[in-house]
Short mmCIF file of C-alpha atoms in Angstrom, two decimals:
data_model
loop_
_atom_site.label_atom_id
_atom_site.label_comp_id
_atom_site.label_asym_id
_atom_site.label_seq_id
_atom_site.Cartn_x
_atom_site.Cartn_y
_atom_site.Cartn_z
CA MET J 1188 -0.53 -26.39 27.93
CA ASP J 1189 2.44 -24.46 29.29
CA VAL J 1190 4.01 -21.72 27.17
CA LEU J 1191 7.32 -20.09 28.07
CA VAL J 1192 7.64 -16.39 27.22
CA LEU J 1193 11.08 -14.80 27.32
CA GLY J 1194 11.44 -11.03 27.48
CA GLY J 1195 8.24 -10.71 29.47
CA ALA J 1196 9.07 -7.22 30.74
CA GLY J 1197 9.25 -5.73 27.24
CA GLN J 1198 6.44 -4.30 25.13
CA VAL J 1199 5.55 -7.54 23.36
CA GLY J 1200 6.14 -9.73 26.41
CA THR J 1201 3.82 -7.53 28.47
CA GLU J 1202 1.10 -7.85 25.84
CA LEU J 1203 1.58 -11.63 25.60
CA GLN J 1204 0.89 -11.90 29.32
CA ALA J 1205 -2.16 -9.64 29.01
CA LEU J 1206 -3.77 -11.72 26.26
CA SER J 1207 -6.87 -13.80 26.89
CA TRP J 1208 -5.38 -17.20 26.19
CA PRO J 1209 -7.67 -20.22 25.76
CA ASN J 1210 -8.60 -22.22 28.84
CA GLY J 1211 -5.86 -24.65 29.71
CA VAL J 1212 -3.02 -22.46 28.48
CA THR J 1213 -0.67 -21.19 31.16
CA VAL J 1214 1.93 -18.56 30.28
CA HIS J 1215 5.16 -18.49 32.25
CA ALA J 1216 7.33 -15.38 31.91
CA PRO J 1217 10.32 -15.56 34.27
CA ASP J 1218 12.34 -12.38 34.65
CA ARG J 1219 16.08 -12.13 34.05
CA ALA J 1220 16.85 -12.87 37.70
CA ALA J 1221 14.89 -16.12 37.48
CA LEU J 1222 16.23 -17.25 34.10
CA ASP J 1223 19.40 -16.14 32.32
CA ILE J 1224 18.83 -17.11 28.69
CA THR J 1225 22.52 -16.63 27.91
CA ASP J 1226 23.35 -19.52 30.24
CA ALA J 1227 22.85 -22.93 28.65
CA ASP J 1228 22.53 -24.82 31.94
CA SER J 1229 19.87 -22.43 33.23
CA VAL J 1230 17.85 -22.74 30.03
CA ALA J 1231 18.09 -26.53 30.03
CA ALA J 1232 16.95 -26.68 33.66
CA ALA J 1233 14.04 -24.33 32.98
CA LEU J 1234 12.78 -26.42 30.07
CA ALA J 1235 13.12 -29.61 32.09
CA ALA J 1236 11.06 -28.16 34.95
CA ARG J 1237 7.77 -28.15 32.99
CA ASP J 1238 6.24 -29.81 29.98
CA TYR J 1239 6.43 -26.71 27.79
CA ARG J 1240 4.59 -27.02 24.49
CA ALA J 1241 6.02 -23.82 22.97
CA VAL J 1242 8.65 -21.16 23.66
CA ILE J 1243 8.24 -17.55 22.51
CA ASN J 1244 11.39 -15.45 22.57
CA THR J 1245 10.81 -11.70 22.57
CA ALA J 1246 13.97 -10.90 24.54
CA ALA J 1247 16.51 -8.76 22.70
CA TYR J 1248 19.15 -6.07 23.06
CA THR J 1249 17.30 -3.23 21.33
CA ALA J 1250 19.41 -0.17 22.16
CA VAL J 1251 20.33 0.26 18.49
CA ASP J 1252 22.81 3.12 18.85
CA LYS J 1253 24.37 1.85 22.08
CA ALA J 1254 25.01 -1.51 20.42
CA GLU J 1255 27.58 0.12 18.15
CA SER J 1256 29.91 0.41 21.15
CA ASP J 1257 28.41 -2.32 23.35
CA VAL J 1258 29.05 -5.05 20.81
CA VAL J 1259 29.58 -7.99 23.15
CA ALA J 1260 26.37 -7.38 25.10
CA ALA J 1261 24.34 -7.02 21.90
CA TRP J 1262 25.70 -10.25 20.41
CA ARG J 1263 25.32 -12.08 23.71
CA LEU J 1264 21.58 -11.44 23.93
CA ASN J 1265 20.71 -11.28 20.23
CA ALA J 1266 22.87 -14.14 18.90
CA LEU J 1267 24.17 -16.35 21.72
CA ALA J 1268 20.87 -16.54 23.61
CA PRO J 1269 18.85 -17.64 20.53
CA ALA J 1270 21.52 -20.28 19.82
CA ILE J 1271 21.16 -21.61 23.35
CA LEU J 1272 17.36 -21.55 23.19
CA THR J 1273 17.42 -23.28 19.82
CA ALA J 1274 19.60 -26.14 21.03
CA ALA J 1275 17.55 -26.60 24.18
CA THR J 1276 14.16 -26.53 22.46
CA ALA J 1277 15.32 -28.79 19.64
CA ALA J 1278 16.57 -31.36 22.18
CA ARG J 1279 13.10 -31.49 23.73
CA LYS J 1280 11.24 -31.17 20.40
CA ILE J 1281 9.58 -27.90 21.46
CA PRO J 1282 8.65 -25.35 18.76
CA LEU J 1283 10.45 -22.02 19.09
CA VAL J 1284 8.85 -18.74 18.01
CA HIS J 1285 11.54 -16.07 17.77
CA VAL J 1286 11.04 -12.33 17.18
CA SER J 1287 13.46 -10.56 14.84
CA THR J 1288 13.70 -7.21 13.09
CA ASP J 1289 13.64 -5.21 9.87
CA TYR J 1290 17.25 -4.19 10.65
CA VAL J 1291 18.50 -7.44 9.09
CA PHE J 1292 17.87 -5.71 5.74
CA ALA J 1293 20.01 -2.93 4.31
CA GLY J 1294 16.89 -0.83 3.76
CA THR J 1295 18.04 0.27 0.31
CA LYS J 1296 15.23 -1.39 -1.66
CA PRO J 1297 13.99 1.43 -3.95
CA ASP J 1298 10.30 0.76 -3.37
CA GLY J 1299 7.88 -1.86 -2.15
CA ALA J 1300 8.11 -4.17 0.84
CA TYR J 1301 10.74 -6.77 1.73
CA ALA J 1302 9.56 -10.39 1.48
CA PRO J 1303 10.83 -12.83 4.13
CA ASP J 1304 13.12 -14.54 1.61
CA ALA J 1305 14.75 -11.30 0.41
CA PRO J 1306 18.56 -11.23 0.85
CA ILE J 1307 19.61 -9.78 4.19
CA ASP J 1308 22.41 -7.25 4.56
CA PRO J 1309 22.48 -5.72 8.04
CA GLN J 1310 24.17 -2.33 8.33
CA SER J 1311 24.55 -2.08 12.11
CA VAL J 1312 25.77 -4.11 15.09
CA TYR J 1313 22.17 -4.52 16.19
CA GLY J 1314 21.07 -5.76 12.78
CA ALA J 1315 24.04 -8.10 12.43
CA SER J 1316 23.51 -9.61 15.87
CA LYS J 1317 19.81 -10.19 15.14
CA ALA J 1318 20.69 -11.78 11.79
CA ALA J 1319 23.05 -14.14 13.60
CA GLY J 1320 20.28 -15.05 16.03
CA GLU J 1321 18.01 -15.83 13.09
CA LEU J 1322 20.64 -18.11 11.58
CA ALA J 1323 21.00 -20.01 14.85
CA VAL J 1324 17.24 -20.58 15.06
CA ARG J 1325 16.86 -21.43 11.38
CA THR J 1326 19.59 -24.03 11.39
CA GLY J 1327 19.16 -25.48 14.88
CA ASN J 1328 15.48 -26.28 15.38
CA PRO J 1329 13.37 -27.51 12.45
CA ARG J 1330 10.21 -26.51 14.31
CA HIS J 1331 10.66 -22.75 14.38
CA ALA J 1332 8.96 -19.54 13.35
CA ILE J 1333 11.14 -16.45 12.98
CA VAL J 1334 8.83 -13.44 13.06
CA ARG J 1335 10.37 -10.17 11.89
CA THR J 1336 8.68 -6.95 12.91
CA ALA J 1337 9.35 -3.20 12.91
CA TRP J 1338 8.49 0.09 14.58
CA VAL J 1339 6.86 -1.55 17.62
CA VAL J 1340 4.75 0.72 19.82
CA SER J 1341 2.42 0.27 22.79
CA PRO J 1342 1.35 1.92 26.04
CA HIS J 1343 4.33 0.24 27.73
CA ARG J 1344 8.01 1.00 28.15
CA GLY J 1345 9.77 3.56 25.97
CA ASN J 1346 8.67 3.83 22.34
CA PHE J 1347 8.00 6.33 19.57
CA VAL J 1348 4.37 7.04 20.46
CA LYS J 1349 5.17 7.84 24.07
CA THR J 1350 8.17 9.95 23.07
CA MET J 1351 6.13 12.03 20.61
CA LEU J 1352 3.37 12.59 23.16
CA ARG J 1353 5.93 13.77 25.72
CA LEU J 1354 7.71 16.07 23.28
CA ALA J 1355 4.43 17.51 22.00
CA ALA J 1356 3.58 18.45 25.57
CA GLU J 1357 6.98 20.09 26.11
CA ARG J 1358 7.79 21.80 22.80
CA ASP J 1359 6.15 24.24 20.42
CA ALA J 1360 7.16 22.20 17.34
CA LEU J 1361 8.59 18.81 16.48
CA THR J 1362 11.20 17.91 13.86
CA VAL J 1363 11.11 14.30 12.69
CA VAL J 1364 12.88 12.34 9.96
CA ASN J 1365 10.78 12.13 6.79
CA ASP J 1366 12.87 9.92 4.50
CA GLN J 1367 12.70 6.62 6.40
CA HIS J 1368 9.69 4.48 5.46
CA GLY J 1369 8.22 1.65 7.48
CA CYS J 1370 5.23 -0.07 9.02
CA PRO J 1371 4.21 0.88 12.58
CA THR J 1372 3.33 -2.20 14.62
CA SER J 1373 1.17 -2.56 17.70
CA ALA J 1374 2.82 -4.75 20.33
CA ALA J 1375 -0.65 -6.08 21.16
CA ASP J 1376 -1.29 -7.12 17.56
CA LEU J 1377 2.14 -8.71 17.30
CA ALA J 1378 1.57 -10.58 20.57
CA ALA J 1379 -1.74 -11.93 19.28
CA ALA J 1380 -0.01 -13.19 16.14
CA LEU J 1381 2.76 -14.85 18.17
CA ALA J 1382 0.16 -16.54 20.35
CA THR J 1383 -1.68 -17.87 17.30
CA ILE J 1384 1.53 -19.22 15.76
CA SER J 1385 2.77 -20.82 18.97
CA GLN J 1386 -0.54 -22.55 19.70
CA ARG J 1387 -0.78 -23.88 16.16
CA MET J 1388 2.79 -25.16 16.26
CA ALA J 1389 2.21 -26.77 19.64
CA ALA J 1390 -0.92 -28.55 18.43
CA ASP J 1391 0.19 -29.50 14.93
CA PRO J 1392 3.63 -31.00 14.21
CA ASP J 1393 3.11 -30.09 10.56
CA ALA J 1394 2.37 -26.40 11.19
CA PRO J 1395 4.41 -24.16 8.86
CA SER J 1396 7.93 -23.38 9.97
CA GLY J 1397 10.08 -20.67 8.50
CA THR J 1398 10.50 -16.90 8.46
CA PHE J 1399 7.52 -14.54 8.46
CA HIS J 1400 6.86 -10.82 8.78
CA CYS J 1401 4.32 -9.30 11.13
CA VAL J 1402 3.64 -5.55 10.98
CA ASN J 1403 0.42 -3.59 10.85
CA ALA J 1404 -0.96 -2.90 7.37
CA GLY J 1405 0.08 0.23 5.53
CA ASP J 1406 3.24 2.28 5.77
CA THR J 1407 4.38 5.81 6.52
CA THR J 1408 7.47 7.80 7.46
CA TRP J 1409 8.56 8.64 10.98
CA CYS J 1410 7.34 12.17 10.28
CA GLY J 1411 3.98 10.92 9.04
CA PHE J 1412 3.70 8.67 12.08
CA ALA J 1413 4.45 11.63 14.36
CA GLU J 1414 1.80 13.72 12.62
CA ALA J 1415 -0.76 10.96 13.15
CA ILE J 1416 0.18 10.68 16.83
CA VAL J 1417 -0.14 14.44 17.42
CA ALA J 1418 -3.42 14.61 15.50
CA GLY J 1419 -4.80 11.62 17.39
CA SER J 1420 -3.80 13.13 20.70
CA ALA J 1421 -5.46 16.43 19.72
CA ARG J 1422 -8.75 14.59 19.06
CA ARG J 1423 -8.51 13.40 22.63
CA GLY J 1424 -7.90 16.85 24.06
CA GLY J 1425 -4.10 16.83 23.77
CA ARG J 1426 -1.91 19.67 22.63
CA THR J 1427 -1.51 20.39 18.92
CA VAL J 1428 1.95 21.30 17.64
CA PRO J 1429 3.35 21.46 14.09
CA VAL J 1430 5.53 18.59 12.90
CA LYS J 1431 8.34 19.45 10.47
CA GLY J 1432 10.03 16.83 8.32
CA ILE J 1433 13.83 16.66 8.14
CA PRO J 1434 16.19 14.36 6.20
CA THR J 1435 18.11 11.59 7.94
CA SER J 1436 21.31 13.52 7.21
CA ALA J 1437 20.11 16.26 9.57
CA TYR J 1438 19.75 13.78 12.45
CA PRO J 1439 22.96 11.70 12.53
CA THR J 1440 23.03 8.61 14.78
CA PRO J 1441 25.78 6.07 15.59
CA ALA J 1442 23.82 3.25 13.91
CA ARG J 1443 22.62 3.44 10.34
CA ARG J 1444 18.83 3.24 9.98
CA PRO J 1445 17.13 1.43 7.07
CA ALA J 1446 15.57 3.92 4.66
CA ASN J 1447 13.02 1.29 3.66
CA SER J 1448 11.70 -0.89 6.50
CA ARG J 1449 8.50 -1.98 4.77
CA LEU J 1450 7.81 -5.68 5.39
CA SER J 1451 5.41 -7.88 3.43
CA THR J 1452 3.03 -9.98 5.55
CA ASP J 1453 1.68 -12.08 2.65
CA SER J 1454 3.38 -15.29 3.76
CA LEU J 1455 2.08 -14.88 7.32
CA THR J 1456 -1.46 -14.59 5.99
CA ALA J 1457 -1.00 -17.61 3.72
CA ALA J 1458 0.53 -19.82 6.42
CA TYR J 1459 -1.45 -18.81 9.51
CA GLY J 1460 -4.42 -16.79 8.28
CA ILE J 1461 -3.18 -13.68 10.10
CA ALA J 1462 -4.01 -10.45 8.25
CA PRO J 1463 -2.85 -7.48 10.37
CA ARG J 1464 -5.15 -4.45 10.56
CA PRO J 1465 -4.12 -0.93 9.47
CA TRP J 1466 -1.60 0.80 11.70
CA GLN J 1467 -3.91 3.78 12.12
CA ALA J 1468 -6.52 1.64 13.90
CA ALA J 1469 -3.84 0.13 16.11
CA LEU J 1470 -2.54 3.61 16.97
CA ASP J 1471 -6.04 4.70 17.98
CA ASP J 1472 -6.21 1.87 20.51
CA ILE J 1473 -2.85 2.87 21.99
CA LEU J 1474 -3.84 6.54 22.22
CA ASP J 1475 -7.12 5.57 23.88
CA ARG J 1476 -5.07 3.96 26.65
CA LEU J 1477 -2.40 6.65 26.92
CA VAL J 1478 -4.43 9.82 26.41
CA GLY J 1479 -8.06 8.80 26.73
CA PRO J 1480 -11.05 8.38 24.45
CA VAL J 1481 -11.72 10.76 21.58
CA SER J 1482 -13.26 13.98 22.86
CA GLU J 1483 -17.04 14.24 22.61
CA GLY J 1484 -18.14 15.52 19.24
CA VAL J 1485 -14.86 14.56 17.55
CA SER J 1486 -14.91 11.46 15.36
CA LYS J 1487 -12.02 9.13 14.63
CA PRO J 1488 -10.68 9.35 11.04
#
């Protein structure tokens, strides 16, 4: 069974390649030089070259603030590329698993988590381009799984955990937004879920299609997340610094951030039996790899 992974150099793509896939499954993750997913002919040729049983698209333009001025590039990768992939996979009857984002929602829900069928209302170029990509997938290939996620972190590439660890080593205090709520997500846990979905869809033509959410269980604020990162690093011998909460208004950015990014994973559990673990446990695994094991005599919370 051949599986095509797009965006293999990113956090989730890296973890997909690191997974222990079942015997007989071969993962192919061509880089951008080998496959331009914004070129329909290149995509068609790539899919014709092997008998792919599933395609997982993790590629995206994720520079949220830069997208506000780099509109064409954002829409090219987040909307055009999924449309091309959808047409090509549908033509060959290959299931497509496509990763999307919490930014398709306005983030103004007063409390609770967004369900997959909640009305979308993106407030940024990034969010709008990802919403367009979703629409292309949803309408173009009946065998699809759109998997929205949020606040993805890992030991790879640039992400919030690595940034907080760096700043904690450089500064005497951190100031972090405390009025944006969401669900931290381990790239490794997300990759495992994508692998489960893709294998099920490849094996079973009647496997559930649709839109799902995959984030680690529980929620926090960016400030609360930063506090957990600093505390976890300290248990491993890292530097302890105070973390001060500030409102979003004190940290203006070109793109508007959702105040509520909580995502409900109930439908993912019902359809595929995937019940994500708490984000705190996932963070511990990441810190073990980035900082080291918990210092002797110090227990994990």
